[in-house]
mmCIF file of C-alpha atoms and ligand atoms in Angstrom:
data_model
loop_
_atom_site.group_PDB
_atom_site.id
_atom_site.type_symbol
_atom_site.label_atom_id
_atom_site.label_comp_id
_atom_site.label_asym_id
_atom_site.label_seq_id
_atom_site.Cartn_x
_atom_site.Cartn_y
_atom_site.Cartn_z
ATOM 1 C CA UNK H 343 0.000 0.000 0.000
ATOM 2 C CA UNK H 344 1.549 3.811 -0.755
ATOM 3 C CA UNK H 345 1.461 4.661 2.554
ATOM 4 C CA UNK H 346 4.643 6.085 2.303
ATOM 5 C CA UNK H 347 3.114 8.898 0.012
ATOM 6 C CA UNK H 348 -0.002 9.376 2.688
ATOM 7 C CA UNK H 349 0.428 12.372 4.946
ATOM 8 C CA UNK H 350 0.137 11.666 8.201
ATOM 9 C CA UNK H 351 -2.803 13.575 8.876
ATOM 10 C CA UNK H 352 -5.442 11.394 7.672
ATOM 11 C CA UNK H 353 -7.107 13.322 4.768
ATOM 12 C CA UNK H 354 -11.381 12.769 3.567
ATOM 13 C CA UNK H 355 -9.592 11.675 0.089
ATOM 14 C CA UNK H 356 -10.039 7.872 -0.475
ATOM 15 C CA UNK H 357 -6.933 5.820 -0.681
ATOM 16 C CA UNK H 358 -6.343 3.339 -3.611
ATOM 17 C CA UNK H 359 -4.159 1.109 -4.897
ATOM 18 C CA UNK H 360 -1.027 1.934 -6.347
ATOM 19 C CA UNK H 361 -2.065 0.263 -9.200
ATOM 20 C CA UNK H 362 -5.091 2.032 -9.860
ATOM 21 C CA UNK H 363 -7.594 -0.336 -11.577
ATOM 22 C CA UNK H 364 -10.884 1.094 -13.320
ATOM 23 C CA UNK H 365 -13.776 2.078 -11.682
ATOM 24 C CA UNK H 366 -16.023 -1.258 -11.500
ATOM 25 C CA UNK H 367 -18.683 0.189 -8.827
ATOM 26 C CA UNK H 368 -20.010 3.217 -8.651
ATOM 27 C CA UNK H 369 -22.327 4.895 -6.461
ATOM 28 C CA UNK H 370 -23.342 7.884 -6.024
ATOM 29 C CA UNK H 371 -25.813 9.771 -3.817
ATOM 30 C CA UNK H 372 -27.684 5.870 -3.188
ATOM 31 C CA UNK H 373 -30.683 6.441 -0.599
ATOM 32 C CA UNK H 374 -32.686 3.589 0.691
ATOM 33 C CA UNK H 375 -35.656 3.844 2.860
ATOM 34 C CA UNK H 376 -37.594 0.867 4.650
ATOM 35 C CA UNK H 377 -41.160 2.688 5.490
ATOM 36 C CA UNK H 378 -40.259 6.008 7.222
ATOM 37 C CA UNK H 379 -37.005 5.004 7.953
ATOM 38 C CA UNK H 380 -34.146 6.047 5.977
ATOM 39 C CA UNK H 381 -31.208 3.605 6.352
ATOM 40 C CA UNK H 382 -28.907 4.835 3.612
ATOM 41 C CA UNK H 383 -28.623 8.700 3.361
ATOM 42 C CA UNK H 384 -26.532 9.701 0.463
ATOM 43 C CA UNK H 385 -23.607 7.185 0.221
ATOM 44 C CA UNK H 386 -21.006 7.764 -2.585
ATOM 45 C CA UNK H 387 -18.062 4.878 -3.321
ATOM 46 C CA UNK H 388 -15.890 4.131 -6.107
ATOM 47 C CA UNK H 389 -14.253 1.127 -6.117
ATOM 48 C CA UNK H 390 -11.574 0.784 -8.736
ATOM 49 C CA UNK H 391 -10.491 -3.298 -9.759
ATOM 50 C CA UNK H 392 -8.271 -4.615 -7.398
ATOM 51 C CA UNK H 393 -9.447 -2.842 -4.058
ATOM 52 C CA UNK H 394 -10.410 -4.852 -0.828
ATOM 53 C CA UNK H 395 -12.332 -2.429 0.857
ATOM 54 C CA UNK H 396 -13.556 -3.202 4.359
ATOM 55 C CA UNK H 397 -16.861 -1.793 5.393
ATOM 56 C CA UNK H 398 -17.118 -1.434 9.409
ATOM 57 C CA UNK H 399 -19.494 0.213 11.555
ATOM 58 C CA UNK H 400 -22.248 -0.077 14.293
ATOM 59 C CA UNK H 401 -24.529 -2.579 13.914
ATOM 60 C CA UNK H 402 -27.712 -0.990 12.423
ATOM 61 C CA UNK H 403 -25.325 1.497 10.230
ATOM 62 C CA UNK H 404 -26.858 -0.148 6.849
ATOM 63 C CA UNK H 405 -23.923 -2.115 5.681
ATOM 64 C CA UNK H 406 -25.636 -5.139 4.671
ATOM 65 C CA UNK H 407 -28.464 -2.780 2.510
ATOM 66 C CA UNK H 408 -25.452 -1.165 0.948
ATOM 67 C CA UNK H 409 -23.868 -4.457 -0.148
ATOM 68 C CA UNK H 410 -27.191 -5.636 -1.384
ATOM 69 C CA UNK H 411 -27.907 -2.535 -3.258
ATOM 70 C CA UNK H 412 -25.033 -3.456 -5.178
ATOM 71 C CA UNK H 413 -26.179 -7.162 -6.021
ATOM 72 C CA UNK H 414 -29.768 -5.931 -6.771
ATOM 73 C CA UNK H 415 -30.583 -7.957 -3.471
ATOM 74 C CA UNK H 416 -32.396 -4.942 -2.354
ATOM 75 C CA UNK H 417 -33.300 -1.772 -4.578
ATOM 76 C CA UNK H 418 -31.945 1.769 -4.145
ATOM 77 C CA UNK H 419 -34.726 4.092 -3.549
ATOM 78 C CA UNK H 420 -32.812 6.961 -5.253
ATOM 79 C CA UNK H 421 -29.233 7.185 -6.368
ATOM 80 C CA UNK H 422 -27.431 5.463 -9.082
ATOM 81 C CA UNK H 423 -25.381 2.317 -8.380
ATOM 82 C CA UNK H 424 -23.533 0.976 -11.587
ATOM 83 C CA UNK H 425 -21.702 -2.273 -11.438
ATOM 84 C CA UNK H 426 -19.047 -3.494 -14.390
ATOM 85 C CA UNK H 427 -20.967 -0.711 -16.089
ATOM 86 C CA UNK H 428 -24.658 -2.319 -15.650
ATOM 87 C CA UNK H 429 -26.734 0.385 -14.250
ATOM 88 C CA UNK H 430 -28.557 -1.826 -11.136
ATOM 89 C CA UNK H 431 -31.577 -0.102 -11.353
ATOM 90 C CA UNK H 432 -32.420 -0.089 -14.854
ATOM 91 C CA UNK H 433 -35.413 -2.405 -15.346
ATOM 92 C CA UNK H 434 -33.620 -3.527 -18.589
ATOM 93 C CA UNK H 435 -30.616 -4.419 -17.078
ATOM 94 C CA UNK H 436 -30.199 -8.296 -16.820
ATOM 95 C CA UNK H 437 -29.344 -8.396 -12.890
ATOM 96 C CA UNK H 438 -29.029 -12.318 -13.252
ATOM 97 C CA UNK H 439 -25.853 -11.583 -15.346
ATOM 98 C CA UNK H 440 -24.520 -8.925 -13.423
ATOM 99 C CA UNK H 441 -25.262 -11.535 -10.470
ATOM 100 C CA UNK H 442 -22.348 -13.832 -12.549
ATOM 101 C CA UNK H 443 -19.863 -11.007 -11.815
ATOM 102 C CA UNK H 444 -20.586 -10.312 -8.409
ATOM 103 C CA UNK H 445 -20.163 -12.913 -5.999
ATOM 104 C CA UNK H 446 -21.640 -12.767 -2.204
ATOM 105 C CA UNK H 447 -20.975 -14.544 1.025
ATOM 106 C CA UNK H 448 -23.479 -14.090 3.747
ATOM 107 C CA UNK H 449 -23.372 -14.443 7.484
ATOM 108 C CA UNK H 450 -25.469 -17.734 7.189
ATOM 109 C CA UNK H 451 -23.802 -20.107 4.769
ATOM 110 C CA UNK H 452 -27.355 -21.072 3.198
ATOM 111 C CA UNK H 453 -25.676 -23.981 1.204
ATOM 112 C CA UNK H 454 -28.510 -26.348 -0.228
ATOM 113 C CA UNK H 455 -29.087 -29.327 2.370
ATOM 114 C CA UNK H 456 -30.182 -31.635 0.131
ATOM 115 C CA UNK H 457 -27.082 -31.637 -2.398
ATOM 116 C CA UNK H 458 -23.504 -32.779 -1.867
ATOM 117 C CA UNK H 459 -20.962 -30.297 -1.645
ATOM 118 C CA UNK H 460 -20.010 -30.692 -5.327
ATOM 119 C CA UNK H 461 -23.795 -30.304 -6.441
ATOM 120 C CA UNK H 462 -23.805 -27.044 -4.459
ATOM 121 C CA UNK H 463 -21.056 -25.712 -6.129
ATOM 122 C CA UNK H 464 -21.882 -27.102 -9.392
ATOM 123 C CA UNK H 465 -25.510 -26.197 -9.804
ATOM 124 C CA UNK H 466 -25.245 -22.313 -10.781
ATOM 125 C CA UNK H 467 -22.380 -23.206 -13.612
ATOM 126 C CA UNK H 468 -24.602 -25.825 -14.844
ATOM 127 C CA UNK H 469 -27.535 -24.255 -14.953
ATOM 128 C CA UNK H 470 -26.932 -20.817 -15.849
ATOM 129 C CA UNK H 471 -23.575 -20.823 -17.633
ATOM 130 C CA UNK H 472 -24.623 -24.557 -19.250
ATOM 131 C CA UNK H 473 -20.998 -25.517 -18.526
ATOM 132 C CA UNK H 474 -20.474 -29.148 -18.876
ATOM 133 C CA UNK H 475 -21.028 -31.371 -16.011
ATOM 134 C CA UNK H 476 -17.373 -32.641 -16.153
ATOM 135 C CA UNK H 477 -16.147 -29.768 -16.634
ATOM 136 C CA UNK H 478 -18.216 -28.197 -13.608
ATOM 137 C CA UNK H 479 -16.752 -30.717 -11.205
ATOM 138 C CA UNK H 480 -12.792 -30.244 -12.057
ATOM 139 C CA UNK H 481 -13.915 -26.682 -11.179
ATOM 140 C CA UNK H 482 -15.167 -27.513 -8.308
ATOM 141 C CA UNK H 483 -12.416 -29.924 -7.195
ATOM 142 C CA UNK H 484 -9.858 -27.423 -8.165
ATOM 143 C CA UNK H 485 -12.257 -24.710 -5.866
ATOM 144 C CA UNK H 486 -12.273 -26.814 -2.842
ATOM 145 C CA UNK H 487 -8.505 -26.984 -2.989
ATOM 146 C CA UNK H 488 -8.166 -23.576 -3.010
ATOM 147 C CA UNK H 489 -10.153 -23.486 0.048
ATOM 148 C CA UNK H 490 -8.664 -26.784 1.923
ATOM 149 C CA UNK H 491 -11.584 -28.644 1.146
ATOM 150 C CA UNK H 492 -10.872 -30.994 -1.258
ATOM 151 C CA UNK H 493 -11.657 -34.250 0.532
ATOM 152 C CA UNK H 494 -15.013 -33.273 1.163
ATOM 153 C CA UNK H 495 -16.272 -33.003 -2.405
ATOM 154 C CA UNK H 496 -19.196 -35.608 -1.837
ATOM 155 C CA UNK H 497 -19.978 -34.923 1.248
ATOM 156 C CA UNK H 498 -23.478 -33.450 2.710
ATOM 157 C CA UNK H 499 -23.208 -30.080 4.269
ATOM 158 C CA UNK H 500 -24.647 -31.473 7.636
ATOM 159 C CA UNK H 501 -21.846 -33.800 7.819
ATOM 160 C CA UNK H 502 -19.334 -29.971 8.285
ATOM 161 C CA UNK H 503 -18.250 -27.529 10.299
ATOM 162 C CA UNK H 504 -19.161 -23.859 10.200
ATOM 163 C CA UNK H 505 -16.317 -22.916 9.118
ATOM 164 C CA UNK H 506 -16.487 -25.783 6.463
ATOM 165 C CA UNK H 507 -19.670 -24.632 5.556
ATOM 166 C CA UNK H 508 -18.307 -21.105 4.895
ATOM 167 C CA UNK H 509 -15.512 -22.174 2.650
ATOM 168 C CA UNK H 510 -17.686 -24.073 0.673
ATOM 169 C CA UNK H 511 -19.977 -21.380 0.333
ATOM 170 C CA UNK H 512 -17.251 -18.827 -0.764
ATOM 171 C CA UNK H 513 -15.818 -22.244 -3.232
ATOM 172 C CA UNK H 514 -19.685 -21.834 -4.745
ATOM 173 C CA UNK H 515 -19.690 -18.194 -5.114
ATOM 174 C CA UNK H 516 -16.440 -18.611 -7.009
ATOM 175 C CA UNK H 517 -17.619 -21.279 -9.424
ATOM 176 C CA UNK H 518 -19.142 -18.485 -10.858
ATOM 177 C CA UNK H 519 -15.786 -16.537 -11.734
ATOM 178 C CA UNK H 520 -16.644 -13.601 -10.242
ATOM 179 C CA UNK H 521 -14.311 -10.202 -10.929
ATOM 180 C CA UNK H 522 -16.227 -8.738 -7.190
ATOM 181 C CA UNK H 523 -16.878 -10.411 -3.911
ATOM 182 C CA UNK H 524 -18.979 -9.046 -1.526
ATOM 183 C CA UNK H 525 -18.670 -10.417 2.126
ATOM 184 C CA UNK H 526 -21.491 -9.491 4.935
ATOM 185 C CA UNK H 527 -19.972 -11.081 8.448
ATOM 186 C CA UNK H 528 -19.017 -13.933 6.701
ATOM 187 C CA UNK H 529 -17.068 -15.245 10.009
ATOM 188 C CA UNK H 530 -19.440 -13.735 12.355
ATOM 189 C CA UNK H 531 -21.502 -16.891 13.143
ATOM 190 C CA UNK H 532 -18.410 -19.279 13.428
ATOM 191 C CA UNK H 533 -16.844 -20.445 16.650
ATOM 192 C CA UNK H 534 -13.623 -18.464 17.062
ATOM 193 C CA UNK H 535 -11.516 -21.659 16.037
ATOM 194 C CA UNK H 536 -13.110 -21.483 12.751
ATOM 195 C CA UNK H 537 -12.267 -18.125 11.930
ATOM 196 C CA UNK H 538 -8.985 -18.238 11.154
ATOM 197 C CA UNK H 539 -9.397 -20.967 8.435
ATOM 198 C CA UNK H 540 -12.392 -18.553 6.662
ATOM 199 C CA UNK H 541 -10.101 -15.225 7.166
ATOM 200 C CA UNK H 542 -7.458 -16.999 5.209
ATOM 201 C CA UNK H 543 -9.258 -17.713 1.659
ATOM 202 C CA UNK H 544 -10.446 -14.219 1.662
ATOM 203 C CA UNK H 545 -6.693 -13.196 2.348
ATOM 204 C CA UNK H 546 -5.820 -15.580 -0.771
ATOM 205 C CA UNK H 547 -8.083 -13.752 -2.553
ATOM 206 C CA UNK H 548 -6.772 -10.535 -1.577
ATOM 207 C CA UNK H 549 -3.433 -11.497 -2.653
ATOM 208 C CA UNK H 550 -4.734 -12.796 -5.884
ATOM 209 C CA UNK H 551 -6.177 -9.193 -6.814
ATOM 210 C CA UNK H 552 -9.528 -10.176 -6.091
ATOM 211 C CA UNK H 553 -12.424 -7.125 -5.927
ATOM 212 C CA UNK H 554 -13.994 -7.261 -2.107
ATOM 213 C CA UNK H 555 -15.628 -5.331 -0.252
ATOM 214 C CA UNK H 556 -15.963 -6.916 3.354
ATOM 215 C CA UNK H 557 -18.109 -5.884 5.963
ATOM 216 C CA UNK H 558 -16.754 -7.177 9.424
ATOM 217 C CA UNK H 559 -15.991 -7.333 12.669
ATOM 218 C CA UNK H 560 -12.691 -8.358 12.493
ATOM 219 C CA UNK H 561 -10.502 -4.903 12.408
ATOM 220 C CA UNK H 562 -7.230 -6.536 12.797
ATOM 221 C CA UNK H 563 -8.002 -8.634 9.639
ATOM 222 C CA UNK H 564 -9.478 -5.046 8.157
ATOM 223 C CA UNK H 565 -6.368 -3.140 9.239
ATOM 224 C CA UNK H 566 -3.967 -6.229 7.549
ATOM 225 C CA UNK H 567 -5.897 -6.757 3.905
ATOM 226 C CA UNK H 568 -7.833 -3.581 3.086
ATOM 227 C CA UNK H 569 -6.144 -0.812 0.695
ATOM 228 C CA UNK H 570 -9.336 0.938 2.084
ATOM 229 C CA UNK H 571 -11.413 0.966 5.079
ATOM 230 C CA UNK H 572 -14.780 2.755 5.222
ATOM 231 C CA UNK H 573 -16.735 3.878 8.424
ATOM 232 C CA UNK H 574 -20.360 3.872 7.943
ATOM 233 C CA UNK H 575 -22.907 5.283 10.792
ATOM 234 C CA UNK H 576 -26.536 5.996 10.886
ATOM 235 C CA UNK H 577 -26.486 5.455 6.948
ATOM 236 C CA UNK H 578 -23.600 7.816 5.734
ATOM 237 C CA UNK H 579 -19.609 7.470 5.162
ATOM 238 C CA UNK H 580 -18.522 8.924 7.895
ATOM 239 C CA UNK H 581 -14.953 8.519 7.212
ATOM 240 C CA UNK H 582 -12.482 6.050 5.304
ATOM 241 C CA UNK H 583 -9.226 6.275 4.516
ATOM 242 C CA UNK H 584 -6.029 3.584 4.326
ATOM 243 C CA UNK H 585 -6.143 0.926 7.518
ATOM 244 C CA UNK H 586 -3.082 3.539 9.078
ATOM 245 C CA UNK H 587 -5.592 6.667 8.968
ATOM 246 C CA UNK H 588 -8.837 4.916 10.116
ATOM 247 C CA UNK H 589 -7.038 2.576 12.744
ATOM 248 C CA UNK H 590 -4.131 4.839 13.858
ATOM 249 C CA UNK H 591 -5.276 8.653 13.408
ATOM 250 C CA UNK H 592 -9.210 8.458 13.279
ATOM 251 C CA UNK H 593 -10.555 11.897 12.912
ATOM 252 C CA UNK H 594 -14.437 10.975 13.837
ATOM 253 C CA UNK H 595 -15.511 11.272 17.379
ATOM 254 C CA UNK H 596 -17.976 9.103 15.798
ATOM 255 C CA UNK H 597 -15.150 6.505 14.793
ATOM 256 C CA UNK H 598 -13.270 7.176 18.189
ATOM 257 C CA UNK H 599 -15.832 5.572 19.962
ATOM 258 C CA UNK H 600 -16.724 3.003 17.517
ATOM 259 C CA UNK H 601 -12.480 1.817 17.723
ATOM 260 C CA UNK H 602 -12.647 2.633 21.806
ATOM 261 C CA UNK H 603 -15.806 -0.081 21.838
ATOM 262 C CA UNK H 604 -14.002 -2.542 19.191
ATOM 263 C CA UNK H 605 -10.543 -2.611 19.570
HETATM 264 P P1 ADP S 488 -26.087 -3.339 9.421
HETATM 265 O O1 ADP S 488 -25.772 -4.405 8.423
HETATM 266 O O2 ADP S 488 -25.102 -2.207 9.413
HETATM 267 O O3 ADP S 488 -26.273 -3.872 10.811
HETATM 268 P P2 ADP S 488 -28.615 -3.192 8.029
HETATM 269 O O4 ADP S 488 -28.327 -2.715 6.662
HETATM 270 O O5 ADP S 488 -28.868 -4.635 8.205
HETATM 271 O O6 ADP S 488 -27.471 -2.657 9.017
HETATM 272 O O7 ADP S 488 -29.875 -2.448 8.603
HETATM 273 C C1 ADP S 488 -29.959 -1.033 8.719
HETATM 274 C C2 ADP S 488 -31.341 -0.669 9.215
HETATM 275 O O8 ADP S 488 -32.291 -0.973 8.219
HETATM 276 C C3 ADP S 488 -31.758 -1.396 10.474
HETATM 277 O O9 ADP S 488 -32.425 -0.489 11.298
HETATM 278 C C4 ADP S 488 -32.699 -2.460 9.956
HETATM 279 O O10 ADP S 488 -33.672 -2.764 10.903
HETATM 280 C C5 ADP S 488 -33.311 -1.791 8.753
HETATM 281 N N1 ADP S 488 -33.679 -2.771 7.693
HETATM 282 C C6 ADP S 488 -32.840 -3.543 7.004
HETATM 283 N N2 ADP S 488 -33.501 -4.316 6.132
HETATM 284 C C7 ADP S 488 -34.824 -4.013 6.285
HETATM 285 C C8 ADP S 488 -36.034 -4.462 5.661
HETATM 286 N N3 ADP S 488 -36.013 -5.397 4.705
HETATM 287 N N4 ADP S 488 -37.180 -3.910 6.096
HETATM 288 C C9 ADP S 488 -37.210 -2.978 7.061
HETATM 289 N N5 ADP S 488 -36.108 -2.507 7.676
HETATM 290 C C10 ADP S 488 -34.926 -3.019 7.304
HETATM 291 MG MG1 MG S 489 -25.468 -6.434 8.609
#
């Protein structure tokens, strides 16, 4: 990271890569209200290819409606939010596809009970890429060794561990070839001695040059992968800068007591 060009006063400018990829997301001014209540308030983010941006912030801050405004999970109430250049609110946009290029992870691993692990990570390549069955389960084999899985390829979901769970879940988001990954808590409902095991494939992906945006809990894992951290509260940015501004110099009395809570 080019902290050694940062100032040491931490700045409102967001920090990129050195290698400054294109803009893939872009939001600007995104609002969402549930009834009266307005949970996003204006949020604008540019995330240029290659950034691993982690998202933290008090729980109710609308992190999870801000990832899913950018899957088309949930839909902006004003704002624009374009994705690899597909505007997410455009009727005519084909969210499906823009779902291909956009993976997610969620808290709860939701992996189909009724399939084996392959079939889990199988069934979206099959069925909405029509890649070939063989050809679906070498990726999947060659997944699950990415994520330390590899014995468990026929195995039933019940049969593994939380943490297992996860990393087959993030294997099946993958089988998709995402160029984005979007993770919501994804160790936040693990025993602690799964954790580290989860933490690690995203950091693999982080070292590959992987897109992410993580929200989490975890700020020493935030503070060790993200070019970027962002602080959201009550529905706006309230600050973000590299890991060494947010963590080291927050500016935010807002932040201050978030990190004085957290840390
Ligand atoms: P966070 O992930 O930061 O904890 P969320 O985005 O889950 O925050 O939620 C922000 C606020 O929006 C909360 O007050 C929550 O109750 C509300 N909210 C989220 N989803 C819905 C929904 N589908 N309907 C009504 N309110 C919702
Ligand atoms: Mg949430």
């Amino acid at each position: 990271v080019n902290e050694t060009h940062q100032p040491e006063v931490a700045s409102a400018a967001p920090a990129v890569p050195e290698h400054k990829g294109q803009v893939v997301i872009d939001v600007r001014d995104l609002r969402k209200t549930f009834g009266k209540t307005e949970v996003l308030k204006g949020i604008d983010c540019q995330v240029h290819a290659g950034e691993v941006i982690s998202i933290i912030g008090p729980s109710g801050a609308g992190k999870s409606t801000f990832l899913r405004c950018l899957n088309g999970l949930d839909t902006p109430t004003s704002g624009s939010v374009i994705v690899n250049g597909y505007d997410i609110a455009d009727p005519k946009t084909d969210i499906d596809k823009v779902r291909t290029q956009i993976g997610m992870v969620f808290q709860h691993f939701n992996l189909f009970p009724n399939m084996t692990v392959a079939e889990n990570i199988m069934l979206a390549p099959t069925l909405i890429k029509k890649v070939p069955v063989d050809q679906a389960r070498a990726r999947a084999l060659e997944l699950l060794r990415t994520v330390g899985l590899e014995e468990k390829i026929d195995a039933n979901p019940d049969s593994l561990s939380g943490g297992q769970k996860q990393r087959v879940a993030i294997a099946r988001s993958l089988a998709m070839d995402p160029d984005i990954m979007l993770f919501d808590e994804a160790t936040s409902a693990l025993d602690p001695e799964m954790v580290g095991d989860v933490l690690q494939v995203i950091r693999d992906l982080a070292n590959k040059g992987m897109t992410m945006l993580l929200v989490t809990h975890e700020m020493a894992f935030a503070r060790e992968v993200s070019t970027r951290v962002i602080f959201t509260d009550a529905g706006i940015i309230e600050e973000e800068g590299t890991p060494a501004q947010i963590f080291g110099n927050p500016q935010s009395p807002r932040l201050r007591s978030f990190l004085s809570k957290v840390l």
